[in-house]
Amino acid sequence: MAVEKRVNSTLIIPSSIEKIFEVDKHIACAVSGLVADARTLIERARTEAAHHWFVYNEKMTIEDVTKAVSNLALAFGDDDMESGAMSRPFGVALLFAGVDERGPQLYHMDPSGTYIRYEAKAIGSGSEGAQQALQEIYHKNMTLHEGCKHALSILKQVMEEKLDSTNVELESVIWYALLMSIDISSMYHPSKMTCLVVEG
């Protein structure tokens, strides 16, 4: 996952802008839109994943986490305020990425709560051009390094600002780590990202 962090002022500390969140050890979520709305949905995803682990002693699938969040998004306007429903639709699109027993998974959920599984997906203001570029370069045998280079290259094309390590965030979800019971939500260190930016 690669996201642009828009820094609208020189007074903003770029590291304080979050666009990729850890839901569980095996699931990450990228957001585009109202970050306050995203935090509400991410909190629901975390709660559902933790509850599933506590009750069933197993990790929740990426689709089930997405479905739980989708149910909350679809419930806007309901009279039952205890369910956490809002009086308006959420103004955020989400990308849930992770690895479960079905392998690597990527789900896109739009503000209406509709979700679809993808191989690769772009969201946000430059998503049309980015999605077109993804369709041209994506293949199933792509390595993590290639994926990161292509993601940064696409961001470079669609971003208004010059791409650097302070306004881009990368996160990888690594397949083999699940088999080895390793925490797979590993943030790219800015020094590694700078190296990729220079290469791209």
XYZ file of N, CA and C in Angstrom:
600
model
N 0.846 -1.170 0.000
C 0.000 0.000 0.000
C 0.890 1.231 0.000
N 0.491 2.196 -0.803
C 1.222 3.461 -0.860
C 0.214 4.596 -0.866
N 0.444 5.592 -0.035
C -0.484 6.726 0.054
C 0.270 8.046 0.063
N -0.424 9.067 -0.452
C 0.094 10.428 -0.381
C -0.390 11.053 0.913
N 0.522 11.712 1.612
C 0.151 12.473 2.808
C 0.237 13.941 2.433
N -0.916 14.574 2.276
C -0.930 15.981 1.863
C -0.564 16.881 3.035
N 0.525 17.592 2.861
C 1.003 18.525 3.875
C 0.687 19.929 3.369
N -0.405 20.513 3.869
C -0.902 21.799 3.369
C -0.210 23.012 3.979
N 0.626 22.792 4.985
C 1.282 23.902 5.664
C 2.670 23.473 6.112
N 3.590 24.409 6.125
C 4.944 24.110 6.600
C 4.957 23.893 8.110
N 3.874 24.263 8.786
C 3.788 24.086 10.235
C 3.338 22.678 10.627
N 2.819 21.918 9.663
C 2.364 20.552 9.941
C 3.564 19.619 9.995
N 3.579 18.751 10.982
C 4.616 17.726 11.083
C 4.131 16.531 10.268
N 4.790 16.214 9.133
C 4.305 15.173 8.224
C 4.083 13.812 8.879
N 4.913 13.460 9.857
C 4.769 12.148 10.501
C 3.490 12.037 11.326
N 2.826 13.171 11.590
C 1.581 13.125 12.369
C 0.361 12.817 11.501
N 0.527 12.834 10.187
C -0.582 12.542 9.273
C -0.626 11.040 9.030
N -1.730 10.419 9.417
C -1.890 8.975 9.233
C -2.893 8.703 8.130
N -2.495 7.863 7.156
C -3.399 7.442 6.093
C -3.453 5.921 5.987
N -2.508 5.239 6.653
C -2.515 3.776 6.701
C -2.564 3.373 8.166
N -3.521 2.506 8.496
C -3.739 2.092 9.876
C -3.612 0.574 9.998
N -3.081 0.119 11.124
C -3.079 -1.312 11.421
C -4.418 -1.656 12.061
N -5.102 -2.635 11.482
C -6.365 -3.117 12.040
C -6.070 -4.269 12.982
N -5.260 -5.200 12.530
C -4.826 -6.358 13.303
C -3.425 -6.694 12.802
N -2.785 -7.689 13.394
C -1.420 -8.025 12.995
C -1.342 -8.425 11.522
N -2.454 -8.889 10.937
C -2.448 -9.373 9.558
C -3.262 -8.505 8.599
N -3.742 -7.346 9.066
C -4.583 -6.483 8.232
C -4.175 -5.019 8.394
N -4.046 -4.337 7.261
C -3.818 -2.888 7.258
C -4.929 -2.239 6.441
N -5.145 -0.954 6.679
C -6.202 -0.238 5.972
C -5.697 1.141 5.554
N -5.823 1.445 4.258
C -5.499 2.774 3.736
C -6.799 3.542 3.548
N -6.759 4.845 3.795
C -7.984 5.652 3.747
C -7.813 6.847 2.818
N -8.942 7.264 2.236
C -8.990 8.480 1.432
C -10.311 9.168 1.721
N -10.233 10.399 2.175
C -11.448 11.137 2.509
C -11.339 11.738 3.894
N -12.456 11.771 4.598
C -12.497 12.353 5.937
C -11.845 11.402 6.938
N -10.679 11.790 7.431
C -9.922 10.916 8.331
C -10.676 10.672 9.637
N -11.460 11.640 10.098
C -12.252 11.442 11.320
C -13.260 10.312 11.120
N -13.903 10.263 9.963
C -14.820 9.165 9.654
C -14.053 7.851 9.556
N -12.866 7.915 8.960
C -12.041 6.714 8.825
C -11.698 6.141 10.191
N -11.371 7.005 11.142
C -11.012 6.531 12.486
C -12.173 5.775 13.137
N -13.402 6.245 12.917
C -14.578 5.551 13.452
C -14.687 4.155 12.851
N -14.503 4.051 11.538
C -14.604 2.757 10.863
C -13.440 1.838 11.221
N -12.240 2.401 11.341
C -11.067 1.604 11.730
C -11.258 1.057 13.140
N -11.783 1.881 14.031
C -12.028 1.425 15.406
C -13.016 0.264 15.415
N -14.051 0.332 14.568
C -14.997 -0.784 14.464
C -14.292 -2.034 13.948
N -13.435 -1.874 12.946
C -12.693 -3.010 12.399
C -11.806 -3.643 13.466
N -11.113 -2.823 14.239
C -10.240 -3.339 15.305
C -11.040 -4.070 16.373
N -12.178 -3.486 16.745
C -13.032 -4.100 17.766
C -13.540 -5.451 17.295
N -14.009 -5.514 16.054
C -14.526 -6.775 15.496
C -13.423 -7.831 15.426
N -12.226 -7.433 14.984
C -11.110 -8.377 14.874
C -10.699 -8.900 16.250
N -10.631 -8.010 17.245
C -10.264 -8.421 18.607
C -11.332 -9.328 19.212
N -12.595 -8.987 18.997
C -13.696 -9.802 19.521
C -13.670 -11.195 18.896
N -13.431 -11.262 17.592
C -13.366 -12.556 16.897
C -12.231 -13.413 17.468
N -11.068 -12.789 17.700
C -9.928 -13.519 18.272
C -10.264 -14.032 19.669
N -10.907 -13.189 20.468
C -11.249 -13.557 21.838
C -12.253 -14.711 21.872
N -13.263 -14.667 21.019
C -14.328 -15.681 21.019
C -13.890 -16.971 20.342
N -13.234 -16.874 19.175
C -12.935 -18.063 18.366
C -11.472 -18.490 18.393
N -10.610 -17.691 19.014
C -9.182 -17.988 19.083
C -8.573 -18.180 17.687
N -9.013 -17.365 16.742
C -8.462 -17.367 15.388
C -8.565 -15.958 14.811
N -7.694 -15.681 13.858
C -7.720 -14.359 13.226
C -8.929 -14.246 12.302
N -9.535 -13.090 12.282
C -10.678 -12.818 11.418
C -10.185 -12.646 9.981
N -10.942 -13.150 9.011
C -10.533 -12.991 7.615
C -10.675 -11.529 7.200
N -9.948 -11.162 6.168
C -9.991 -9.789 5.686
C -11.392 -9.461 5.177
N -12.025 -10.403 4.491
C -13.384 -10.165 3.997
C -14.365 -9.952 5.145
N -14.249 -10.732 6.209
C -15.169 -10.585 7.345
C -14.987 -9.243 8.056
N -13.744 -8.781 8.164
C -13.496 -7.459 8.755
C -14.125 -6.386 7.872
N -13.917 -6.503 6.568
C -14.492 -5.537 5.624
C -16.012 -5.550 5.704
N -16.580 -6.745 5.804
C -18.041 -6.875 5.886
C -18.579 -6.222 7.157
N -17.890 -6.389 8.272
C -18.328 -5.783 9.538
C -18.324 -4.259 9.442
N -17.294 -3.706 8.815
C -17.216 -2.253 8.641
C -18.276 -1.786 7.648
N -18.486 -2.573 6.613
C -19.515 -2.254 5.621
C -20.897 -2.195 6.261
N -21.175 -3.118 7.170
C -22.472 -3.127 7.859
C -22.694 -1.838 8.642
N -21.635 -1.318 9.264
C -21.751 -0.047 9.984
C -22.012 1.099 9.005
N -21.293 1.098 7.886
C -21.475 2.156 6.886
C -22.881 2.122 6.291
N -23.419 0.918 6.103
C -24.762 0.773 5.533
C -25.859 1.147 6.517
N -25.517 1.218 7.799
C -26.529 1.464 8.838
C -26.778 2.942 9.097
N -26.163 3.852 8.305
C -26.360 5.269 8.602
C -27.848 5.620 8.507
N -28.267 6.500 9.400
C -29.664 6.926 9.418
C -30.577 6.033 10.231
N -30.066 4.880 10.708
C -30.892 4.000 11.543
C -31.234 4.694 12.849
N -32.373 4.323 13.418
C -32.809 4.923 14.680
C -32.019 4.396 15.870
N -31.428 3.217 15.734
C -30.703 2.587 16.834
C -29.323 3.226 16.974
N -29.216 4.261 17.781
C -27.954 4.979 17.938
C -26.914 4.178 18.719
N -27.332 3.130 19.414
C -26.377 2.318 20.171
C -25.488 1.500 19.249
N -25.928 1.260 18.014
C -25.130 0.463 17.088
C -23.928 1.241 16.560
N -23.861 2.530 16.852
C -22.760 3.360 16.371
C -23.051 3.985 15.017
N -24.275 3.810 14.515
C -24.642 4.354 13.209
C -24.649 5.877 13.251
N -24.333 6.475 12.117
C -24.331 7.933 12.006
C -25.577 8.392 11.267
N -25.885 9.674 11.379
C -27.061 10.216 10.710
C -26.768 10.581 9.254
N -25.524 10.419 8.816
C -25.133 10.704 7.436
C -24.174 9.612 6.964
N -24.007 9.486 5.652
C -23.030 8.494 5.164
C -21.610 8.895 5.579
N -20.743 7.913 5.707
C -19.332 8.189 5.995
C -18.689 8.776 4.743
N -17.836 9.752 4.916
C -17.183 10.405 3.780
C -15.778 9.894 3.561
N -15.641 8.586 3.429
C -14.304 8.013 3.296
C -14.368 6.710 2.499
N -13.325 6.481 1.699
C -13.149 5.206 1.008
C -12.009 4.473 1.705
N -12.121 3.154 1.800
C -11.127 2.351 2.516
C -10.582 1.242 1.623
N -9.313 0.917 1.811
C -8.699 -0.257 1.199
C -8.193 -1.144 2.323
N -8.779 -2.325 2.468
C -8.317 -3.294 3.459
C -7.392 -4.276 2.752
N -6.167 -4.417 3.255
C -5.204 -5.356 2.690
C -4.689 -6.248 3.799
N -4.502 -7.508 3.479
C -3.981 -8.419 4.484
C -3.785 -9.809 3.927
N -3.420 -10.697 4.820
C -3.187 -12.083 4.463
C -3.933 -12.950 5.457
N -4.719 -13.893 4.948
C -5.378 -14.867 5.808
C -5.225 -16.243 5.180
N -6.023 -17.223 5.632
C -5.859 -18.579 5.110
C -6.166 -18.673 3.619
N -6.833 -17.685 3.056
C -7.128 -17.658 1.612
C -5.998 -17.014 0.814
N -4.976 -16.521 1.494
C -3.870 -15.854 0.820
C -3.994 -14.345 0.917
N -3.219 -13.626 0.103
C -3.291 -12.160 0.118
C -4.666 -11.684 -0.349
N -5.207 -10.686 0.327
C -6.542 -10.168 0.016
C -6.496 -8.644 -0.024
N -7.268 -8.059 -0.930
C -7.411 -6.607 -1.015
C -8.875 -6.294 -1.292
N -9.488 -5.519 -0.395
C -10.891 -5.129 -0.552
C -11.009 -3.613 -0.551
N -11.805 -3.105 -1.474
C -12.109 -1.679 -1.534
C -13.531 -1.480 -1.040
N -13.715 -0.549 -0.108
C -15.052 -0.190 0.359
C -15.269 1.286 0.074
N -16.337 1.592 -0.677
C -16.627 2.992 -0.991
C -17.468 3.612 0.125
N -17.708 4.924 0.086
C -18.452 5.578 1.171
C -19.860 5.021 1.411
N -20.446 4.387 0.395
C -21.794 3.830 0.572
C -21.781 2.540 1.388
N -20.602 1.931 1.559
C -20.502 0.668 2.281
C -20.362 -0.530 1.362
N -20.419 -0.311 0.057
C -20.256 -1.393 -0.911
C -18.785 -1.792 -0.968
N -18.512 -3.110 -0.917
C -17.117 -3.540 -0.995
C -16.925 -4.583 -2.083
N -15.744 -4.546 -2.701
C -15.384 -5.442 -3.797
C -13.931 -5.851 -3.611
N -13.619 -7.102 -3.965
C -12.235 -7.583 -3.897
C -11.501 -7.221 -5.191
N -10.254 -6.815 -5.044
C -9.409 -6.432 -6.180
C -8.051 -7.106 -6.080
N -7.357 -7.155 -7.212
C -5.943 -7.541 -7.244
C -5.087 -6.317 -6.931
N -5.492 -5.168 -7.469
C -4.811 -3.888 -7.235
C -5.853 -2.792 -7.385
N -5.767 -1.751 -6.555
C -6.801 -0.712 -6.578
C -6.208 0.617 -6.138
N -6.658 1.692 -6.788
C -6.279 3.054 -6.411
C -7.528 3.785 -5.943
N -7.378 4.595 -4.897
C -8.486 5.417 -4.402
C -7.988 6.843 -4.221
N -8.911 7.776 -4.132
C -8.534 9.156 -3.862
C -8.645 10.051 -5.079
N -8.101 11.264 -4.948
C -8.286 12.296 -5.972
C -7.639 11.949 -7.314
N -6.530 11.279 -7.324
C -5.863 10.912 -8.579
C -6.097 9.476 -8.970
N -7.167 8.873 -8.462
C -7.359 7.430 -8.630
C -7.612 6.996 -10.067
N -8.218 7.856 -10.884
C -8.514 7.459 -12.261
C -7.232 7.163 -13.036
N -6.301 8.103 -13.001
C -5.021 7.910 -13.679
C -4.205 6.797 -13.048
N -4.237 6.724 -11.728
C -3.484 5.686 -11.017
C -4.038 4.302 -11.330
N -5.365 4.166 -11.393
C -5.977 2.872 -11.691
C -5.613 2.426 -13.107
N -5.600 3.361 -14.042
C -5.218 3.043 -15.424
C -3.777 2.531 -15.464
N -2.891 3.200 -14.738
C -1.489 2.776 -14.685
C -1.361 1.400 -14.037
N -2.135 1.157 -12.978
C -2.112 -0.158 -12.319
C -2.528 -1.259 -13.283
N -3.556 -1.003 -14.078
C -4.032 -2.010 -15.031
C -2.967 -2.344 -16.065
N -2.143 -1.369 -16.412
C -1.106 -1.587 -17.415
C 0.097 -2.344 -16.866
N 0.450 -2.130 -15.603
C 1.697 -2.716 -15.085
C 1.513 -3.904 -14.154
N 0.331 -4.097 -13.585
C 0.156 -5.144 -12.576
C 0.215 -6.535 -13.199
N 0.900 -7.444 -12.514
C 0.857 -8.875 -12.840
C 1.004 -9.660 -11.541
N 0.473 -10.883 -11.531
C 0.410 -11.681 -10.300
C 1.775 -12.060 -9.748
N 2.798 -12.109 -10.587
C 4.130 -12.534 -10.141
C 5.027 -11.373 -9.725
N 4.448 -10.204 -9.523
C 5.213 -9.025 -9.140
C 5.834 -9.220 -7.751
N 7.110 -8.853 -7.616
C 7.765 -8.948 -6.310
C 7.373 -7.746 -5.454
N 7.651 -7.831 -4.166
C 7.373 -6.724 -3.256
C 8.147 -5.475 -3.681
N 9.412 -5.662 -4.026
C 10.245 -4.530 -4.444
C 9.682 -3.876 -5.706
N 9.298 -4.701 -6.688
C 8.695 -4.163 -7.920
C 7.404 -3.423 -7.605
N 6.587 -4.012 -6.738
C 5.319 -3.392 -6.362
C 5.527 -2.029 -5.725
N 6.503 -1.932 -4.831
C 6.800 -0.650 -4.174
C 7.297 0.376 -5.182
N 8.196 -0.050 -6.085
C 8.707 0.868 -7.105
C 7.583 1.372 -8.002
N 6.699 0.468 -8.430
C 5.590 0.870 -9.297
C 4.613 1.782 -8.552
N 4.342 1.462 -7.292
C 3.420 2.293 -6.502
C 3.963 3.713 -6.369
N 5.253 3.829 -6.081
C 5.865 5.156 -5.961
C 5.901 5.883 -7.303
N 6.157 5.141 -8.363
C 6.167 5.730 -9.700
C 4.785 6.278 -10.064
N 3.744 5.526 -9.744
C 2.371 5.969 -10.026
C 2.028 7.185 -9.177
N 2.389 7.150 -7.893
C 2.141 8.315 -7.037
C 2.846 9.551 -7.587
N 4.068 9.359 -8.061
C 4.842 10.469 -8.621
C 4.104 11.106 -9.801
N 3.433 10.266 -10.609
C 2.691 10.754 -11.775
C 1.440 11.535 -11.383
N 0.741 11.087 -10.335
C -0.569 11.680 -10.018
C -0.529 12.736 -8.916
N 0.560 12.818 -8.176
C 0.641 13.794 -7.090
C 0.916 15.196 -7.612
N 0.336 16.184 -6.937
C 0.586 17.583 -7.286
C 1.935 18.041 -6.733
N 2.281 17.567 -5.541
C 3.552 17.927 -4.902
C 4.664 17.006 -5.397
N 5.909 17.434 -5.190
C 7.055 16.586 -5.508
C 7.114 15.449 -4.496
N 7.300 14.242 -4.979
C 7.325 13.061 -4.127
C 8.611 13.016 -3.307
N 8.484 12.850 -1.984
C 9.641 12.638 -1.118
C 9.221 11.778 0.069
N 10.166 11.467 0.919
C 9.896 10.536 2.023
C 8.981 11.113 3.098
N 8.705 12.417 3.069
C 7.828 12.999 4.091
C 6.364 13.039 3.670
N 6.086 12.970 2.365
C 4.688 13.073 1.943
C 4.128 11.795 1.328
N 4.832 10.691 1.522
C 4.371 9.387 1.045
C 4.555 8.374 2.163
N 3.599 7.471 2.274
C 3.682 6.404 3.274
C 3.506 5.068 2.561
N 4.364 4.106 2.877
C 4.304 2.760 2.302
C 4.127 1.738 3.407
N 3.327 0.730 3.130
C 3.219 -0.396 4.051
C 3.081 -1.656 3.229
N 3.725 -2.718 3.673
C 3.646 -3.986 2.953
C 2.985 -5.044 3.819
N 2.283 -5.926 3.141
C 1.684 -7.080 3.800
C 2.354 -8.288 3.162
N 3.135 -9.012 3.930
C 3.994 -10.054 3.378
C 3.398 -11.438 3.617
N 3.220 -12.194 2.534
C 2.552 -13.489 2.560
C 3.245 -14.521 3.449
N 4.531 -14.734 3.280
C 5.199 -15.798 4.017
C 5.209 -15.567 5.520
N 5.068 -14.350 5.944
C 5.101 -14.038 7.372
C 3.955 -14.709 8.117
N 2.811 -14.868 7.461
C 1.677 -15.530 8.102
C 2.030 -16.973 8.455
N 2.693 -17.643 7.532
C 3.072 -19.037 7.750
C 4.062 -19.177 8.901
N 4.850 -18.128 9.132
C 5.857 -18.170 10.183
C 5.381 -17.483 11.458
N 4.097 -17.082 11.507
C 3.504 -16.393 12.662
C 4.271 -15.126 13.031
N 4.681 -14.389 12.018
C 5.397 -13.129 12.225
C 4.424 -11.987 12.008
N 4.577 -10.913 12.756
C 3.763 -9.719 12.552
C 4.045 -9.180 11.150
N 3.007 -9.169 10.285
C 3.227 -8.781 8.895
C 2.880 -7.338 8.609
N 2.495 -6.593 9.601
C 2.171 -5.189 9.363
C 3.435 -4.373 9.595
N 4.306 -4.342 8.581
C 5.620 -3.709 8.758
C 5.709 -2.428 7.951
N 5.851 -1.319 8.648
C 5.944 -0.032 7.972
C 7.314 0.103 7.307
N 7.340 0.665 6.112
C 8.599 0.958 5.445
C 9.291 2.092 6.173
N 10.532 1.916 6.465
C 11.318 2.964 7.116
C 11.612 4.055 6.082
N 11.537 5.339 6.467
C 11.779 6.416 5.501
C 13.082 6.281 4.715
N 14.140 5.724 5.326
C 15.403 5.585 4.595
C 15.266 4.578 3.458
N 14.500 3.496 3.673
C 14.261 2.527 2.607
C 13.429 3.166 1.504
N 12.450 3.973 1.901
C 11.581 4.602 0.927
C 12.356 5.603 0.082
N 13.267 6.346 0.694
C 14.075 7.303 -0.051
C 14.871 6.573 -1.121
N 15.393 5.411 -0.769
C 16.143 4.592 -1.714
C 15.247 4.217 -2.898
N 14.016 3.815 -2.619
C 13.087 3.459 -3.683
C 12.704 4.677 -4.518
N 12.549 5.819 -3.889
C 12.189 7.040 -4.615
C 13.302 7.401 -5.595
N 14.538 7.284 -5.169
C 15.677 7.604 -6.032
C 15.741 6.622 -7.199
N 15.497 5.322 -6.921
C 15.525 4.315 -7.974
C 14.422 4.544 -8.994
N 13.201 4.906 -8.493
C 12.031 5.055 -9.367
C 12.212 6.220 -10.263
